[in-house]
PDB file of C-alpha atoms in Angstrom:
ATOM      1  CA  MET A  10      98.309  42.465 130.069  1.00  0.00           C
ATOM      2  CA  SER A  11     101.410  43.759 132.343  1.00  0.00           C
ATOM      3  CA  SER A  12     100.738  44.990 135.844  1.00  0.00           C
ATOM      4  CA  PRO A  13     101.371  48.618 136.455  1.00  0.00           C
ATOM      5  CA  LYS A  14     104.643  49.947 137.232  1.00  0.00           C
ATOM      6  CA  TRP A  15     103.799  50.897 140.803  1.00  0.00           C
ATOM      7  CA  VAL A  16     102.669  47.198 141.266  1.00  0.00           C
ATOM      8  CA  GLN A  17     105.759  45.873 140.018  1.00  0.00           C
ATOM      9  CA  ALA A  18     107.998  48.285 142.211  1.00  0.00           C
ATOM     10  CA  LEU A  19     106.099  47.146 145.283  1.00  0.00           C
ATOM     11  CA  SER A  20     106.655  43.477 144.396  1.00  0.00           C
ATOM     12  CA  ARG A  21     110.286  44.028 145.081  1.00  0.00           C
ATOM     13  CA  LEU A  22     109.113  44.747 148.739  1.00  0.00           C
ATOM     14  CA  ASN A  23     106.974  41.776 148.983  1.00  0.00           C
ATOM     15  CA  VAL A  24     108.690  39.258 151.551  1.00  0.00           C
ATOM     16  CA  PHE A  25     105.581  36.994 151.923  1.00  0.00           C
ATOM     17  CA  GLY A  26     107.095  34.917 149.009  1.00  0.00           C
ATOM     18  CA  LEU A  27     109.908  34.001 151.113  1.00  0.00           C
ATOM     19  CA  LEU A  28     107.839  32.955 153.977  1.00  0.00           C
ATOM     20  CA  SER A  29     105.542  30.993 151.544  1.00  0.00           C
ATOM     21  CA  ASP A  30     108.631  29.198 150.068  1.00  0.00           C
ATOM     22  CA  GLN A  31     110.071  28.332 153.314  1.00  0.00           C
ATOM     23  CA  PHE A  32     106.628  26.945 154.364  1.00  0.00           C
ATOM     24  CA  ARG A  33     106.588  24.711 151.535  1.00  0.00           C
ATOM     25  CA  PHE A  34     109.741  23.427 152.409  1.00  0.00           C
ATOM     26  CA  LEU A  35     108.405  22.127 155.800  1.00  0.00           C
ATOM     27  CA  THR A  36     107.857  18.514 154.595  1.00  0.00           C
ATOM     28  CA  ASN A  37     109.390  15.050 155.374  1.00  0.00           C
ATOM     29  CA  LEU A  38     112.642  14.341 153.848  1.00  0.00           C
ATOM     30  CA  SER A  39     111.910  10.703 152.693  1.00  0.00           C
ATOM     31  CA  SER A  40     108.410  11.252 151.477  1.00  0.00           C
ATOM     32  CA  ASN A  41     108.016  14.923 150.748  1.00  0.00           C
ATOM     33  CA  ARG A  42     104.732  14.853 152.627  1.00  0.00           C
ATOM     34  CA  PRO A  43     103.785  17.971 154.445  1.00  0.00           C
ATOM     35  CA  ALA A  44     105.142  18.105 158.332  1.00  0.00           C
ATOM     36  CA  TYR A  45     101.646  18.887 159.670  1.00  0.00           C
ATOM     37  CA  PHE A  46     102.960  19.458 163.078  1.00  0.00           C
ATOM     38  CA  THR A  47     105.728  21.748 162.280  1.00  0.00           C
ATOM     39  CA  ARG A  48     103.490  23.793 160.002  1.00  0.00           C
ATOM     40  CA  ALA A  49     100.843  24.000 162.638  1.00  0.00           C
ATOM     41  CA  VAL A  50     103.442  25.111 165.308  1.00  0.00           C
ATOM     42  CA  VAL A  51     104.776  27.732 162.809  1.00  0.00           C
ATOM     43  CA  LEU A  52     101.092  29.038 161.974  1.00  0.00           C
ATOM     44  CA  LEU A  53      99.853  28.921 165.671  1.00  0.00           C
ATOM     45  CA  VAL A  54     102.851  29.929 168.029  1.00  0.00           C
ATOM     46  CA  GLY A  55     102.312  33.371 167.167  1.00  0.00           C
ATOM     47  CA  PRO A  56      98.638  33.857 167.925  1.00  0.00           C
ATOM     48  CA  ILE A  57      98.727  31.599 171.039  1.00  0.00           C
ATOM     49  CA  THR A  58     101.687  33.531 172.648  1.00  0.00           C
ATOM     50  CA  PHE A  59      99.791  36.775 171.727  1.00  0.00           C
ATOM     51  CA  GLY A  60      96.625  35.514 173.607  1.00  0.00           C
ATOM     52  CA  ILE A  61      98.637  34.208 176.420  1.00  0.00           C
ATOM     53  CA  SER A  62     100.202  37.753 176.758  1.00  0.00           C
ATOM     54  CA  LEU A  63      96.928  39.661 176.614  1.00  0.00           C
ATOM     55  CA  HIS A  64      95.347  37.067 179.044  1.00  0.00           C
ATOM     56  CA  PHE A  65      97.928  37.464 181.757  1.00  0.00           C
ATOM     57  CA  HIS A  66      98.092  41.345 181.057  1.00  0.00           C
ATOM     58  CA  TRP A  67     101.830  41.396 180.379  1.00  0.00           C
ATOM     59  CA  ARG A  68     103.517  44.658 179.856  1.00  0.00           C
ATOM     60  CA  MET A  69     107.295  45.367 179.126  1.00  0.00           C
ATOM     61  CA  GLU A  70     109.158  47.775 181.027  1.00  0.00           C
ATOM     62  CA  SER A  71     112.094  48.025 178.705  1.00  0.00           C
ATOM     63  CA  VAL A  72     112.815  47.218 175.175  1.00  0.00           C
ATOM     64  CA  GLY A  73     116.151  48.894 174.428  1.00  0.00           C
ATOM     65  CA  SER A  74     118.283  45.859 174.850  1.00  0.00           C
ATOM     66  CA  LEU A  75     115.791  43.722 172.959  1.00  0.00           C
ATOM     67  CA  VAL A  76     116.249  45.959 169.915  1.00  0.00           C
ATOM     68  CA  GLY A  77     120.090  45.517 169.873  1.00  0.00           C
ATOM     69  CA  ALA A  78     119.732  41.703 170.533  1.00  0.00           C
ATOM     70  CA  LEU A  79     117.360  41.183 167.812  1.00  0.00           C
ATOM     71  CA  GLY A  80     119.219  43.157 165.113  1.00  0.00           C
ATOM     72  CA  LEU A  81     122.526  41.126 166.147  1.00  0.00           C
ATOM     73  CA  ILE A  82     120.437  37.909 165.777  1.00  0.00           C
ATOM     74  CA  ALA A  83     119.061  38.953 162.136  1.00  0.00           C
ATOM     75  CA  GLY A  84     122.581  39.733 161.044  1.00  0.00           C
ATOM     76  CA  VAL A  85     123.836  36.356 162.247  1.00  0.00           C
ATOM     77  CA  PHE A  86     121.116  34.509 160.326  1.00  0.00           C
ATOM     78  CA  VAL A  87     121.677  36.606 157.141  1.00  0.00           C
ATOM     79  CA  SER A  88     125.404  35.777 157.420  1.00  0.00           C
ATOM     80  CA  ALA A  89     124.827  32.167 158.026  1.00  0.00           C
ATOM     81  CA  PHE A  90     122.380  32.136 155.006  1.00  0.00           C
ATOM     82  CA  ALA A  91     125.223  33.607 152.857  1.00  0.00           C
ATOM     83  CA  VAL A  92     127.374  30.760 153.729  1.00  0.00           C
ATOM     84  CA  VAL A  93     125.122  28.082 153.100  1.00  0.00           C
ATOM     85  CA  PHE A  94     124.308  29.646 149.735  1.00  0.00           C
ATOM     86  CA  GLY A  95     128.012  29.621 148.708  1.00  0.00           C
ATOM     87  CA  LEU A  96     128.096  25.828 149.604  1.00  0.00           C
ATOM     88  CA  ARG A  97     124.914  25.135 147.661  1.00  0.00           C
ATOM     89  CA  VAL A  98     126.336  26.713 144.564  1.00  0.00           C
ATOM     90  CA  ASN A  99     129.183  24.309 144.626  1.00  0.00           C
ATOM     91  CA  ILE A 100     126.846  21.304 144.150  1.00  0.00           C
ATOM     92  CA  ALA A 101     125.687  20.635 140.681  1.00  0.00           C
ATOM     93  CA  ALA A 102     122.372  22.001 139.274  1.00  0.00           C
ATOM     94  CA  ARG A 103     121.203  18.532 138.843  1.00  0.00           C
ATOM     95  CA  PRO A 104     123.111  16.264 141.200  1.00  0.00           C
ATOM     96  CA  THR A 105     123.160  12.534 140.399  1.00  0.00           C
ATOM     97  CA  LYS A 106     124.356  10.911 143.788  1.00  0.00           C
ATOM     98  CA  VAL A 107     121.688  10.206 146.439  1.00  0.00           C
ATOM     99  CA  LEU A 108     123.991  12.094 148.866  1.00  0.00           C
ATOM    100  CA  GLU A 109     124.101  15.149 146.861  1.00  0.00           C
ATOM    101  CA  ARG A 110     120.568  15.221 146.336  1.00  0.00           C
ATOM    102  CA  LYS A 111     119.634  14.986 149.848  1.00  0.00           C
ATOM    103  CA  SER A 112     122.497  17.467 150.791  1.00  0.00           C
ATOM    104  CA  ALA A 113     121.017  19.886 148.122  1.00  0.00           C
ATOM    105  CA  ARG A 114     117.594  19.561 149.729  1.00  0.00           C
ATOM    106  CA  LEU A 115     118.847  20.182 153.118  1.00  0.00           C
ATOM    107  CA  MET A 116     120.803  22.995 151.894  1.00  0.00           C
ATOM    108  CA  ASP A 117     117.749  24.573 150.205  1.00  0.00           C
ATOM    109  CA  GLU A 118     115.544  24.286 153.144  1.00  0.00           C
ATOM    110  CA  SER A 119     118.500  25.384 155.607  1.00  0.00           C
ATOM    111  CA  ALA A 120     119.010  28.610 153.350  1.00  0.00           C
ATOM    112  CA  LEU A 121     115.530  29.494 153.344  1.00  0.00           C
ATOM    113  CA  THR A 122     114.900  28.945 156.867  1.00  0.00           C
ATOM    114  CA  LEU A 123     117.830  30.981 157.938  1.00  0.00           C
ATOM    115  CA  LEU A 124     116.566  33.860 155.603  1.00  0.00           C
ATOM    116  CA  ALA A 125     113.112  33.783 157.031  1.00  0.00           C
ATOM    117  CA  ALA A 126     114.452  33.789 160.474  1.00  0.00           C
ATOM    118  CA  GLY A 127     116.684  36.657 159.722  1.00  0.00           C
ATOM    119  CA  LEU A 128     113.671  38.479 158.032  1.00  0.00           C
ATOM    120  CA  LEU A 129     111.474  37.852 161.296  1.00  0.00           C
ATOM    121  CA  SER A 130     114.265  38.984 163.634  1.00  0.00           C
ATOM    122  CA  GLY A 131     114.725  42.134 161.711  1.00  0.00           C
ATOM    123  CA  VAL A 132     111.039  42.917 161.518  1.00  0.00           C
ATOM    124  CA  ASP A 133     110.767  42.177 165.311  1.00  0.00           C
ATOM    125  CA  ALA A 134     113.758  44.722 166.085  1.00  0.00           C
ATOM    126  CA  MET A 135     112.017  47.421 163.787  1.00  0.00           C
ATOM    127  CA  TRP A 136     108.884  46.895 165.624  1.00  0.00           C
ATOM    128  CA  LEU A 137     110.655  47.155 168.969  1.00  0.00           C
ATOM    129  CA  SER A 138     112.371  50.440 167.644  1.00  0.00           C
ATOM    130  CA  VAL A 139     108.922  51.906 166.946  1.00  0.00           C
ATOM    131  CA  VAL A 140     107.716  50.837 170.346  1.00  0.00           C
ATOM    132  CA  SER A 141     110.736  52.407 172.119  1.00  0.00           C
ATOM    133  CA  VAL A 142     110.463  55.618 170.320  1.00  0.00           C
ATOM    134  CA  SER A 143     106.704  55.854 171.040  1.00  0.00           C
ATOM    135  CA  VAL A 144     106.762  55.203 174.603  1.00  0.00           C
ATOM    136  CA  PRO A 145     107.676  58.053 176.827  1.00  0.00           C
ATOM    137  CA  ILE A 146     110.327  57.802 179.327  1.00  0.00           C
ATOM    138  CA  ASP A 147     109.492  56.197 182.738  1.00  0.00           C
ATOM    139  CA  MET A 148     106.324  54.564 181.126  1.00  0.00           C
ATOM    140  CA  VAL A 149     105.829  50.926 180.524  1.00  0.00           C
ATOM    141  CA  VAL A 150     104.719  49.370 177.017  1.00  0.00           C
ATOM    142  CA  SER A 151     100.856  48.756 176.514  1.00  0.00           C
ATOM    143  CA  GLU A 152      99.490  45.353 176.711  1.00  0.00           C
ATOM    144  CA  ILE A 153      98.715  45.286 172.931  1.00  0.00           C
ATOM    145  CA  ALA A 154     102.415  46.242 172.012  1.00  0.00           C
ATOM    146  CA  THR A 155     103.651  43.578 174.646  1.00  0.00           C
ATOM    147  CA  ALA A 156     101.610  41.156 173.179  1.00  0.00           C
ATOM    148  CA  ILE A 157     102.689  41.716 169.503  1.00  0.00           C
ATOM    149  CA  THR A 158     106.282  41.724 170.718  1.00  0.00           C
ATOM    150  CA  VAL A 159     105.650  38.413 172.365  1.00  0.00           C
ATOM    151  CA  GLY A 160     104.047  36.878 169.245  1.00  0.00           C
ATOM    152  CA  LEU A 161     106.790  38.021 166.820  1.00  0.00           C
ATOM    153  CA  SER A 162     109.662  37.027 169.286  1.00  0.00           C
ATOM    154  CA  SER A 163     108.088  33.448 169.716  1.00  0.00           C
ATOM    155  CA  LEU A 164     108.014  32.995 166.117  1.00  0.00           C
ATOM    156  CA  VAL A 165     111.679  34.043 165.899  1.00  0.00           C
ATOM    157  CA  VAL A 166     112.548  31.571 168.467  1.00  0.00           C
ATOM    158  CA  VAL A 167     110.606  28.867 166.450  1.00  0.00           C
ATOM    159  CA  TYR A 168     112.695  29.699 163.355  1.00  0.00           C
ATOM    160  CA  PHE A 169     115.709  29.690 165.281  1.00  0.00           C
ATOM    161  CA  LEU A 170     115.208  26.225 166.410  1.00  0.00           C
ATOM    162  CA  LEU A 171     114.267  25.062 162.874  1.00  0.00           C
ATOM    163  CA  SER A 172     117.390  26.625 161.494  1.00  0.00           C
ATOM    164  CA  ILE A 173     119.591  24.905 164.303  1.00  0.00           C
ATOM    165  CA  ARG A 174     117.978  21.675 163.531  1.00  0.00           C
ATOM    166  CA  ARG A 175     118.138  21.861 159.775  1.00  0.00           C
ATOM    167  CA  MET A 176     121.938  22.585 159.938  1.00  0.00           C
ATOM    168  CA  HIS A 177     122.250  19.800 162.326  1.00  0.00           C
ATOM    169  CA  MET A 178     120.707  17.288 159.855  1.00  0.00           C
ATOM    170  CA  LEU A 179     122.815  18.945 157.204  1.00  0.00           C
ATOM    171  CA  TYR A 180     126.167  18.407 158.977  1.00  0.00           C
ATOM    172  CA  THR A 181     125.508  14.714 160.038  1.00  0.00           C
ATOM    173  CA  ASP A 182     124.060  13.607 156.958  1.00  0.00           C
ATOM    174  CA  THR A 183     126.879  15.045 155.055  1.00  0.00           C
ATOM    175  CA  PHE A 184     129.708  14.067 157.508  1.00  0.00           C
ATOM    176  CA  LEU A 185     128.349  10.860 159.288  1.00  0.00           C
ATOM    177  CA  PRO A 186     129.200  10.543 162.923  1.00  0.00           C
ATOM    178  CA  PHE A 187     131.259   7.692 163.727  1.00  0.00           C
ATOM    179  CA  TRP A 188     128.495   5.880 165.557  1.00  0.00           C
ATOM    180  CA  LYS A 189     126.382   5.759 162.327  1.00  0.00           C
ATOM    181  CA  VAL A 190     129.650   4.569 160.328  1.00  0.00           C
ATOM    182  CA  GLN A 191     129.994   1.757 163.002  1.00  0.00           C
ATOM    183  CA  ALA A 192     126.397   0.666 162.842  1.00  0.00           C
ATOM    184  CA  ALA A 193     126.363   0.603 159.099  1.00  0.00           C
ATOM    185  CA  VAL A 194     129.572  -1.438 159.008  1.00  0.00           C
ATOM    186  CA  HIS A 195     129.222  -3.745 161.808  1.00  0.00           C
ATOM    187  CA  GLY A 196     125.487  -3.798 162.543  1.00  0.00           C
ATOM    188  CA  PRO A 197     123.597  -2.950 165.609  1.00  0.00           C
ATOM    189  CA  LYS A 198     124.931  -4.034 168.731  1.00  0.00           C
ATOM    190  CA  PRO A 199     123.121  -6.886 170.478  1.00  0.00           C
ATOM    191  CA  GLY A 200     121.336  -5.991 173.822  1.00  0.00           C
ATOM    192  CA  ARG A 201     122.269  -7.294 177.005  1.00  0.00           C
ATOM    193  CA  GLU A 202     119.428  -9.800 177.058  1.00  0.00           C
ATOM    194  CA  THR A 203     120.069 -11.176 173.735  1.00  0.00           C
ATOM    195  CA  SER A 204     123.804 -11.587 173.742  1.00  0.00           C
ATOM    196  CA  ALA A 205     124.795 -15.172 174.950  1.00  0.00           C
ATOM    197  CA  ALA A 206     128.600 -14.196 175.069  1.00  0.00           C
ATOM    198  CA  ALA A 207     127.699 -11.327 177.282  1.00  0.00           C
ATOM    199  CA  VAL A 208     125.463 -13.433 179.568  1.00  0.00           C
ATOM    200  CA  ASP A 209     128.079 -16.055 180.133  1.00  0.00           C
ATOM    201  CA  ALA A 210     130.722 -13.204 180.623  1.00  0.00           C
ATOM    202  CA  ARG A 211     128.626 -11.812 183.575  1.00  0.00           C
ATOM    203  CA  ARG A 212     127.894 -15.160 185.003  1.00  0.00           C
ATOM    204  CA  ASN A 213     131.626 -16.059 185.051  1.00  0.00           C
ATOM    205  CA  SER A 214     132.687 -12.441 186.549  1.00  0.00           C
ATOM    206  CA  ALA A 215     129.947 -12.969 189.417  1.00  0.00           C
ATOM    207  CA  ASN A 216     131.470 -16.291 190.189  1.00  0.00           C
TER     208      ASN A 216
END
């Protein structure tokens, strides 16, 4: 039995699927086990900051500058997603090399994280636009509206950090830094206490 047409039409507006898919990607790369700490941060940062704002009775005086900043951030996230998506298309659907599999995995998570961050930034900007219109001139924002803004904005910050970290891992795993290459070729460098040659050199220099 097919769903009614109005349900199918509304499904196009459902963005919770994106957040759910991104949440499932919060796993350990090597074991694919859930990253419980990161998932807990994503789930709890909004309610915790919302409660902190209410507890300390925070109230915003102006939201105009925040609307423009969050709108710009949302556009940056979506643009970055487009770049990662274009790179992902260049990788085969079923990569066989270990490096390609790991890069594809990081690209998938990076793309969804960037898209989710853009979504949350846009929602935050739209919410602040409504608040800005509804608050009379020379009046401060209510405590509830401020708390909602703090909760949404803190979640945007978390997703910003997640995006930056995933893009960093994607780059350094694809293009190994020189210190990782040296460690792989030459092995770890001996410490000051374990290197006999270094000890003798220090003794000779002291004499």
